[in-house]
PDB file of C-alpha atoms in Angstrom:
ATOM      1  CA  MET A  29      -0.091   0.058   0.070  1.00 89.00           C
ATOM      2  CA  LYS A  30       0.988   3.828  -0.791  1.00 92.00           C
ATOM      3  CA  THR A  31       1.194   6.848   0.339  1.00 92.00           C
ATOM      4  CA  LEU A  32       2.146   9.850  -1.501  1.00 92.00           C
ATOM      5  CA  VAL A  33       4.476  12.618  -0.439  1.00 94.00           C
ATOM      6  CA  ILE A  34       5.111  16.106  -2.128  1.00 94.00           C
ATOM      7  CA  CYS A  35       8.066  17.895  -1.912  1.00 96.00           C
ATOM      8  CA  LYS A  36       8.752  21.206  -0.012  1.00 94.00           C
ATOM      9  CA  HIS A  37      11.526  22.652  -1.233  1.00 96.00           C
ATOM     10  CA  CYS A  38       9.705  22.181  -4.864  1.00 96.00           C
ATOM     11  CA  SER A  39       7.493  24.796  -3.165  1.00 90.00           C
ATOM     12  CA  LYS A  40       9.398  26.990  -1.782  1.00 92.00           C
ATOM     13  CA  GLU A  41      11.089  27.305  -5.024  1.00 94.00           C
ATOM     14  CA  GLY A  42       7.906  28.189  -6.868  1.00 92.00           C
ATOM     15  CA  LYS A  43       8.016  25.197  -9.542  1.00 90.00           C
ATOM     16  CA  GLY A  44       5.300  24.293  -7.790  1.00 87.00           C
ATOM     17  CA  PRO A  45       3.790  21.015  -5.519  1.00 90.00           C
ATOM     18  CA  THR A  46       5.721  17.879  -6.735  1.00 94.00           C
ATOM     19  CA  TYR A  47       4.077  14.737  -5.425  1.00 94.00           C
ATOM     20  CA  LYS A  48       5.386  10.703  -5.009  1.00 94.00           C
ATOM     21  CA  GLU A  49       4.010   8.158  -4.227  1.00 94.00           C
ATOM     22  CA  LEU A  50       5.559   5.899  -1.752  1.00 95.00           C
ATOM     23  CA  GLU A  51       5.401   2.484   0.476  1.00 95.00           C
ATOM     24  CA  ILE A  52       3.643   2.696   3.585  1.00 94.00           C
ATOM     25  CA  GLU A  53       6.357   2.236   5.920  1.00 90.00           C
ATOM     26  CA  HIS A  54       6.743   1.680  10.218  1.00 91.00           C
ATOM     27  CA  SER A  55       8.195   3.977  11.513  1.00 93.00           C
ATOM     28  CA  GLY A  56       6.319   6.585   9.924  1.00 95.00           C
ATOM     29  CA  ILE A  57       9.527   8.774   8.923  1.00 96.00           C
ATOM     30  CA  TYR A  58       9.831   9.061   4.913  1.00 96.00           C
ATOM     31  CA  GLU A  59      13.302   9.754   2.606  1.00 96.00           C
ATOM     32  CA  PHE A  60      13.001  10.230  -0.472  1.00 96.00           C
ATOM     33  CA  LYS A  61      14.140  12.341  -3.827  1.00 96.00           C
ATOM     34  CA  CYS A  62      11.671  14.502  -6.425  1.00 96.00           C
ATOM     35  CA  ILE A  63      12.172  14.421  -9.511  1.00 95.00           C
ATOM     36  CA  ASN A  64      13.822  17.561  -9.448  1.00 95.00           C
ATOM     37  CA  GLY A  65      16.574  15.890  -7.417  1.00 96.00           C
ATOM     38  CA  HIS A  66      15.478  17.739  -3.628  1.00 96.00           C
ATOM     39  CA  GLU A  67      16.344  15.156  -1.276  1.00 96.00           C
ATOM     40  CA  ASN A  68      13.511  15.516   1.443  1.00 97.00           C
ATOM     41  CA  ILE A  69      12.264  13.622   4.519  1.00 97.00           C
ATOM     42  CA  SER A  70       8.443  13.685   5.098  1.00 97.00           C
ATOM     43  CA  ILE A  71       7.122  12.317   8.554  1.00 96.00           C
ATOM     44  CA  LEU A  72       3.870  10.593   8.831  1.00 95.00           C
ATOM     45  CA  GLN A  73       1.254  12.294  11.315  1.00 94.00           C
ATOM     46  CA  LEU A  74      -0.508   9.076  12.988  1.00 95.00           C
ATOM     47  CA  HIS A  75       0.455   6.693  14.907  1.00 95.00           C
ATOM     48  CA  SER A  76       0.626   3.048  14.212  1.00 96.00           C
ATOM     49  CA  PHE A  77      -2.476   1.855  15.758  1.00 97.00           C
ATOM     50  CA  GLN A  78      -4.216   4.809  13.263  1.00 97.00           C
ATOM     51  CA  LEU A  79      -2.294   3.855  10.508  1.00 96.00           C
ATOM     52  CA  LEU A  80      -4.303  -0.189  11.120  1.00 97.00           C
ATOM     53  CA  TYR A  81      -7.613   1.094  11.779  1.00 98.00           C
ATOM     54  CA  ASP A  82      -7.349   3.110   8.007  1.00 97.00           C
ATOM     55  CA  LEU A  83      -5.594  -0.533   6.301  1.00 97.00           C
ATOM     56  CA  GLY A  84      -8.294  -2.591   8.354  1.00 98.00           C
ATOM     57  CA  ILE A  85     -10.796  -0.513   6.246  1.00 98.00           C
ATOM     58  CA  LYS A  86      -9.116  -0.222   3.110  1.00 97.00           C
ATOM     59  CA  ALA A  87      -8.902  -3.645   3.429  1.00 97.00           C
ATOM     60  CA  LEU A  88     -12.393  -4.405   4.140  1.00 97.00           C
ATOM     61  CA  LEU A  89     -13.590  -1.864   1.808  1.00 96.00           C
ATOM     62  CA  ASP A  90     -11.565  -4.021  -1.258  1.00 95.00           C
ATOM     63  CA  SER A  91     -13.313  -7.096   0.914  1.00 96.00           C
ATOM     64  CA  TYR A  92      -9.949  -8.350   1.947  1.00 98.00           C
ATOM     65  CA  THR A  93     -11.901  -9.881   5.308  1.00 98.00           C
ATOM     66  CA  ARG A  94      -9.096 -11.700   7.018  1.00 98.00           C
ATOM     67  CA  GLU A  95      -6.701  -8.993   5.886  1.00 97.00           C
ATOM     68  CA  ALA A  96      -8.749  -6.506   7.828  1.00 98.00           C
ATOM     69  CA  VAL A  97      -9.692  -8.090  10.551  1.00 98.00           C
ATOM     70  CA  THR A  98      -5.800  -8.791  11.483  1.00 98.00           C
ATOM     71  CA  SER A  99      -5.295  -4.986  10.849  1.00 98.00           C
ATOM     72  CA  PHE A 100      -8.497  -4.314  13.525  1.00 98.00           C
ATOM     73  CA  ALA A 101      -6.510  -6.075  16.277  1.00 98.00           C
ATOM     74  CA  VAL A 102      -3.310  -5.033  16.184  1.00 97.00           C
ATOM     75  CA  SER A 103      -4.540  -1.421  15.666  1.00 98.00           C
ATOM     76  CA  LEU A 104      -6.372  -2.176  19.093  1.00 98.00           C
ATOM     77  CA  GLU A 105      -3.573  -3.807  20.579  1.00 97.00           C
ATOM     78  CA  ARG A 106      -1.428  -0.375  19.556  1.00 97.00           C
ATOM     79  CA  PHE A 107      -4.036   1.849  20.364  1.00 97.00           C
ATOM     80  CA  ARG A 108      -3.365   0.076  24.715  1.00 97.00           C
ATOM     81  CA  GLU A 109       0.361   0.164  23.664  1.00 96.00           C
ATOM     82  CA  TYR A 110       0.006   4.690  23.244  1.00 96.00           C
ATOM     83  CA  CYS A 111      -2.784   4.194  26.205  1.00 96.00           C
ATOM     84  CA  ILE A 112       0.626   3.045  28.317  1.00 97.00           C
ATOM     85  CA  ASP A 113       2.996   5.776  27.079  1.00 94.00           C
ATOM     86  CA  CYS A 114      -0.050   8.630  27.840  1.00 94.00           C
ATOM     87  CA  PHE A 115      -0.606   6.975  31.028  1.00 95.00           C
ATOM     88  CA  LEU A 116       3.924   7.354  31.991  1.00 95.00           C
ATOM     89  CA  TYR A 117       4.278  10.784  29.859  1.00 92.00           C
ATOM     90  CA  ASP A 118       6.719  12.361  33.270  1.00 92.00           C
ATOM     91  CA  LEU A 119       8.229   9.463  33.114  1.00 94.00           C
ATOM     92  CA  PRO A 120      11.975   9.306  30.992  1.00 93.00           C
ATOM     93  CA  GLU A 121      11.345   8.557  27.398  1.00 90.00           C
ATOM     94  CA  GLU A 122      14.693   5.536  27.487  1.00 93.00           C
ATOM     95  CA  ASN A 123      13.146   3.846  31.070  1.00 96.00           C
ATOM     96  CA  LYS A 124       9.842   3.545  29.412  1.00 94.00           C
ATOM     97  CA  ASN A 125      11.179   1.665  26.604  1.00 92.00           C
ATOM     98  CA  ALA A 126      13.791  -0.286  28.687  1.00 96.00           C
ATOM     99  CA  THR A 127      10.012  -1.320  30.411  1.00 97.00           C
ATOM    100  CA  TRP A 128       8.555  -2.304  27.017  1.00 95.00           C
ATOM    101  CA  LYS A 129      11.018  -4.314  26.128  1.00 95.00           C
ATOM    102  CA  TYR A 130      10.089  -6.802  28.568  1.00 96.00           C
ATOM    103  CA  VAL A 131       6.910  -6.919  27.050  1.00 96.00           C
ATOM    104  CA  SER A 132       6.906  -5.617  23.888  1.00 94.00           C
ATOM    105  CA  SER A 133       6.282  -9.478  22.147  1.00 92.00           C
ATOM    106  CA  GLN A 134       3.065 -10.468  24.905  1.00 95.00           C
ATOM    107  CA  SER A 135       0.786  -8.776  24.096  1.00 93.00           C
ATOM    108  CA  GLU A 136      -1.566  -9.934  27.289  1.00 94.00           C
ATOM    109  CA  ARG A 137       1.205  -8.572  29.260  1.00 96.00           C
ATOM    110  CA  GLN A 138       0.608  -5.350  27.898  1.00 97.00           C
ATOM    111  CA  LEU A 139      -3.026  -5.997  28.384  1.00 96.00           C
ATOM    112  CA  GLY A 140      -2.074  -6.316  31.465  1.00 97.00           C
ATOM    113  CA  ALA A 141      -0.306  -3.440  31.828  1.00 97.00           C
ATOM    114  CA  PHE A 142      -3.130  -1.075  30.049  1.00 97.00           C
ATOM    115  CA  TYR A 143      -5.874  -2.357  32.502  1.00 97.00           C
ATOM    116  CA  PHE A 144      -3.558  -1.691  35.363  1.00 98.00           C
ATOM    117  CA  LEU A 145      -1.993   1.249  34.636  1.00 97.00           C
ATOM    118  CA  TYR A 146      -5.735   2.881  33.106  1.00 97.00           C
ATOM    119  CA  LEU A 147      -6.888   1.965  37.166  1.00 97.00           C
ATOM    120  CA  SER A 148      -4.232   3.458  38.594  1.00 97.00           C
ATOM    121  CA  LYS A 149      -4.658   6.991  36.237  1.00 96.00           C
ATOM    122  CA  VAL A 150      -8.430   6.804  35.483  1.00 95.00           C
ATOM    123  CA  ASN A 151      -9.577   5.472  38.905  1.00 96.00           C
ATOM    124  CA  ALA A 152     -12.167   3.182  37.573  1.00 96.00           C
ATOM    125  CA  VAL A 153     -12.342   0.558  35.957  1.00 96.00           C
ATOM    126  CA  PRO A 154     -11.250  -0.061  32.233  1.00 96.00           C
ATOM    127  CA  THR A 155     -13.843  -1.267  29.844  1.00 94.00           C
ATOM    128  CA  LYS A 156     -12.901  -5.159  28.966  1.00 94.00           C
ATOM    129  CA  ILE A 157     -12.841  -6.477  25.506  1.00 91.00           C
ATOM    130  CA  ASN A 158     -16.000  -8.228  24.716  1.00 94.00           C
ATOM    131  CA  ASN A 159     -15.872 -12.230  24.586  1.00 95.00           C
ATOM    132  CA  LYS A 160     -17.962 -12.272  21.640  1.00 97.00           C
ATOM    133  CA  TRP A 161     -14.883 -10.174  19.742  1.00 97.00           C
ATOM    134  CA  ASP A 162     -11.772 -11.995  21.265  1.00 96.00           C
ATOM    135  CA  LYS A 163     -12.971 -15.124  20.044  1.00 97.00           C
ATOM    136  CA  PHE A 164     -13.877 -13.864  16.724  1.00 98.00           C
ATOM    137  CA  ARG A 165     -10.399 -12.138  16.588  1.00 97.00           C
ATOM    138  CA  ASN A 166      -9.068 -15.594  17.623  1.00 96.00           C
ATOM    139  CA  ASP A 167     -11.215 -17.549  15.761  1.00 97.00           C
ATOM    140  CA  VAL A 168      -9.856 -15.985  12.303  1.00 98.00           C
ATOM    141  CA  ILE A 169      -5.835 -15.047  12.947  1.00 96.00           C
ATOM    142  CA  HIS A 170      -5.436 -18.056  15.284  1.00 95.00           C
ATOM    143  CA  LYS A 171      -7.455 -20.638  13.136  1.00 96.00           C
ATOM    144  CA  GLY A 172      -7.974 -19.013   9.948  1.00 95.00           C
ATOM    145  CA  GLN A 173     -11.877 -19.025  10.017  1.00 97.00           C
ATOM    146  CA  ILE A 174     -13.113 -16.344   7.271  1.00 97.00           C
ATOM    147  CA  PRO A 175     -14.953 -14.308   8.081  1.00 98.00           C
ATOM    148  CA  LYS A 176     -18.293 -12.709   5.871  1.00 97.00           C
ATOM    149  CA  SER A 177     -18.038  -8.748   5.107  1.00 97.00           C
ATOM    150  CA  GLU A 178     -21.272  -8.403   7.395  1.00 97.00           C
ATOM    151  CA  GLU A 179     -18.736  -9.254  10.894  1.00 98.00           C
ATOM    152  CA  VAL A 180     -16.035  -8.088   9.793  1.00 98.00           C
ATOM    153  CA  LEU A 181     -18.230  -4.546   9.864  1.00 98.00           C
ATOM    154  CA  GLU A 182     -19.351  -5.291  12.690  1.00 98.00           C
ATOM    155  CA  TYR A 183     -16.263  -5.806  14.679  1.00 98.00           C
ATOM    156  CA  ALA A 184     -14.709  -2.519  12.582  1.00 98.00           C
ATOM    157  CA  GLU A 185     -17.719  -0.654  14.376  1.00 98.00           C
ATOM    158  CA  TYR A 186     -16.337  -2.247  17.516  1.00 98.00           C
ATOM    159  CA  VAL A 187     -12.967  -1.889  18.313  1.00 98.00           C
ATOM    160  CA  PHE A 188     -13.607   2.037  16.807  1.00 97.00           C
ATOM    161  CA  ASP A 189     -16.578   2.817  19.863  1.00 96.00           C
ATOM    162  CA  TYR A 190     -13.877   0.678  22.085  1.00 97.00           C
ATOM    163  CA  ILE A 191     -11.022   3.250  21.092  1.00 96.00           C
ATOM    164  CA  ASN A 192     -12.952   6.700  21.061  1.00 93.00           C
ATOM    165  CA  GLU A 193     -14.330   6.104  24.126  1.00 93.00           C
ATOM    166  CA  THR A 194     -10.922   5.431  25.439  1.00 95.00           C
ATOM    167  CA  LEU A 195      -9.443   8.524  23.894  1.00 93.00           C
ATOM    168  CA  GLU A 196     -12.500  10.407  25.025  1.00 89.00           C
ATOM    169  CA  VAL A 197     -11.346   9.421  28.455  1.00 91.00           C
ATOM    170  CA  LEU A 198      -8.181  10.343  28.199  1.00 90.00           C
ATOM    171  CA  TYR A 199      -8.616  13.574  25.934  1.00 86.00           C
ATOM    172  CA  ASN A 200     -10.563  15.013  29.294  1.00 84.00           C
ATOM    173  CA  LYS A 201      -7.771  13.898  31.566  1.00 87.00           C
ATOM    174  CA  TYR A 202      -4.888  14.713  29.657  1.00 85.00           C
ATOM    175  CA  ALA A 203      -6.264  17.595  27.578  1.00 75.00           C
ATOM    176  CA  ASP A 204      -4.262  20.737  29.029  1.00 72.00           C
ATOM    177  CA  GLN A 205      -1.469  18.575  29.130  1.00 73.00           C
ATOM    178  CA  ASN A 206      -0.260  17.868  25.725  1.00 77.00           C
ATOM    179  CA  VAL A 207       0.598  14.055  25.935  1.00 88.00           C
ATOM    180  CA  PHE A 208      -1.994  12.731  22.988  1.00 86.00           C
ATOM    181  CA  TYR A 209       1.770  13.419  20.218  1.00 85.00           C
ATOM    182  CA  LEU A 210       4.647  12.114  22.221  1.00 88.00           C
ATOM    183  CA  PHE A 211       5.029  10.029  19.452  1.00 91.00           C
ATOM    184  CA  LEU A 212       4.910  13.062  17.213  1.00 92.00           C
ATOM    185  CA  ASN A 213       8.123  14.225  18.773  1.00 91.00           C
ATOM    186  CA  LYS A 214      10.317  10.313  18.893  1.00 92.00           C
ATOM    187  CA  ARG A 215       9.768  11.013  14.984  1.00 95.00           C
ATOM    188  CA  PHE A 216      11.736  13.798  15.172  1.00 95.00           C
ATOM    189  CA  ARG A 217      14.341  12.899  17.350  1.00 94.00           C
ATOM    190  CA  GLU A 218      14.822   9.737  15.734  1.00 95.00           C
ATOM    191  CA  VAL A 219      14.950  11.592  12.142  1.00 96.00           C
ATOM    192  CA  LYS A 220      17.583  14.211  14.197  1.00 96.00           C
ATOM    193  CA  GLU A 221      20.227  10.751  15.167  1.00 95.00           C
ATOM    194  CA  LYS A 222      19.721   8.927  11.565  1.00 95.00           C
ATOM    195  CA  TYR A 223      20.478  11.640   9.643  1.00 96.00           C
ATOM    196  CA  PRO A 224      22.135  14.697  11.452  1.00 95.00           C
ATOM    197  CA  ARG A 225      23.487  16.062   8.158  1.00 94.00           C
ATOM    198  CA  HIS A 226      20.055  15.592   5.982  1.00 96.00           C
ATOM    199  CA  VAL A 227      19.524  19.185   5.244  1.00 94.00           C
ATOM    200  CA  ASP A 228      15.850  18.422   6.448  1.00 96.00           C
ATOM    201  CA  ALA A 229      17.268  17.192   9.673  1.00 95.00           C
ATOM    202  CA  GLU A 230      15.728  20.144  11.752  1.00 94.00           C
ATOM    203  CA  ASP A 231      12.605  20.624   9.691  1.00 94.00           C
ATOM    204  CA  PRO A 232      11.338  17.608   8.325  1.00 96.00           C
ATOM    205  CA  SER A 233       7.729  17.909   6.817  1.00 94.00           C
ATOM    206  CA  THR A 234       4.974  16.671   8.276  1.00 93.00           C
ATOM    207  CA  ILE A 235       2.068  14.325   6.645  1.00 91.00           C
ATOM    208  CA  SER A 236      -1.477  12.679   6.856  1.00 88.00           C
ATOM    209  CA  GLY A 237      -4.598  11.662   5.538  1.00 86.00           C
ATOM    210  CA  PRO A 238      -8.145  11.531   6.376  1.00 89.00           C
ATOM    211  CA  THR A 239      -7.802   9.105   9.055  1.00 92.00           C
ATOM    212  CA  PHE A 240     -10.959   6.814  10.615  1.00 95.00           C
ATOM    213  CA  ILE A 241      -9.912   7.984  13.975  1.00 95.00           C
ATOM    214  CA  ASP A 242      -9.053  10.957  14.862  1.00 90.00           C
ATOM    215  CA  ILE A 243      -6.820  11.842  18.276  1.00 87.00           C
ATOM    216  CA  VAL A 244      -8.228  14.845  18.855  1.00 75.00           C
ATOM    217  CA  PRO A 245     -11.159  17.190  17.576  1.00 65.00           C
ATOM    218  CA  ILE A 246     -10.458  18.391  14.682  1.00 56.00           C
ATOM    219  CA  VAL A 247     -12.403  21.466  14.248  1.00 53.00           C
ATOM    220  CA  LYS A 248     -12.587  22.190  17.707  1.00 49.00           C
ATOM    221  CA  GLN A 249     -11.087  22.280  21.106  1.00 51.00           C
ATOM    222  CA  GLY A 250     -13.173  21.671  23.866  1.00 54.00           C
ATOM    223  CA  PRO A 251     -13.898  20.085  27.398  1.00 56.00           C
ATOM    224  CA  ASP A 252     -16.015  17.389  25.874  1.00 63.00           C
ATOM    225  CA  ARG A 253     -14.018  15.275  22.537  1.00 67.00           C
ATOM    226  CA  SER A 254     -17.606  13.054  21.725  1.00 65.00           C
ATOM    227  CA  ASN A 255     -19.375  16.406  20.021  1.00 66.00           C
ATOM    228  CA  PHE A 256     -16.805  16.459  16.970  1.00 70.00           C
ATOM    229  CA  VAL A 257     -15.874  12.964  17.080  1.00 74.00           C
ATOM    230  CA  TYR A 258     -17.621  11.278  13.668  1.00 84.00           C
ATOM    231  CA  SER A 259     -19.952   8.519  14.290  1.00 89.00           C
ATOM    232  CA  PHE A 260     -18.981   5.066  12.218  1.00 95.00           C
ATOM    233  CA  GLN A 261     -21.011   5.067   9.859  1.00 95.00           C
ATOM    234  CA  GLU A 262     -20.322   9.181   8.483  1.00 92.00           C
ATOM    235  CA  LYS A 263     -16.374   7.907   8.726  1.00 94.00           C
ATOM    236  CA  LEU A 264     -16.795   4.413   6.741  1.00 96.00           C
ATOM    237  CA  ASP A 265     -19.120   6.612   4.041  1.00 94.00           C
ATOM    238  CA  LEU A 266     -16.303   9.072   3.610  1.00 92.00           C
ATOM    239  CA  PHE A 267     -13.573   6.353   3.203  1.00 95.00           C
ATOM    240  CA  GLU A 268     -16.088   4.179   0.579  1.00 96.00           C
ATOM    241  CA  GLU A 269     -16.142   7.313  -1.307  1.00 95.00           C
ATOM    242  CA  MET A 270     -12.586   7.775  -1.449  1.00 94.00           C
ATOM    243  CA  ASN A 271     -11.745   4.536  -2.165  1.00 94.00           C
ATOM    244  CA  GLN A 272     -14.031   4.183  -5.188  1.00 94.00           C
ATOM    245  CA  ASN A 273     -12.627   6.838  -6.739  1.00 94.00           C
ATOM    246  CA  GLN A 274      -9.737   6.253  -6.206  1.00 93.00           C
ATOM    247  CA  SER A 275     -10.578   2.641  -7.990  1.00 91.00           C
ATOM    248  CA  SER A 276     -12.135   4.082 -10.814  1.00 93.00           C
ATOM    249  CA  GLN A 277      -8.959   6.067 -11.207  1.00 93.00           C
ATOM    250  CA  GLY A 278      -6.243   2.751 -10.954  1.00 91.00           C
ATOM    251  CA  ILE A 279      -4.876   4.448  -8.123  1.00 91.00           C
ATOM    252  CA  LYS A 280      -3.530   1.711  -5.388  1.00 86.00           C
ATOM    253  CA  ARG A 281      -3.036   4.329  -2.245  1.00 91.00           C
ATOM    254  CA  LEU A 282      -4.190   4.409   1.312  1.00 92.00           C
ATOM    255  CA  TRP A 283      -5.202   8.188   1.250  1.00 86.00           C
TER     256      TRP A 283
END
């Protein structure tokens, strides 16, 4: 799957927007050269759980149901990692990274860490994953079940609602503490470390897409995030229209 990036140097030189298609990168960091020879670095302004969820929607709309379930399930796992990072926002990054290595390949331990950090920081019992959907996920991923599109659509909406309800809690707790985009700060640091002599090392451009799940309100920030979040069906309609337009043009991009 590909995404579209733009050369900021062409724009600065008055050559107009110069675009290039690149494969989606797990790191969220894109190094590329435009047709005019400019070296660029761009950073994706989406956390991995947002990107994975979008990939799931794309797979679902293209009738790849098993692939969609896998993307939604892993999106939920990476969302819990994102929450853990938010809960521990005031701790040194190196300590968090070192500790995460203990559980990085053990999803059940990550789930336990999420539950108890949620209890500690929010002072409320976290919502448990519905047993029906936990079984559905395991049957598809581990037993090779081929799900119907209707089931996958229902699962997608369940994951969407679960994530958004939890984000509402995080937003109400951390709205004034700027913890939601810590992952971007890490990407900026990684660029400086990996490309110290690159022309864009100190000022990489950023890219984004019409993501299905928004971390914070795009239109307006306020005490109630839910007032500014589109419903699952509204977002699905937007993505379905976009997917149809791309298919009619022979485009194979996520956005």
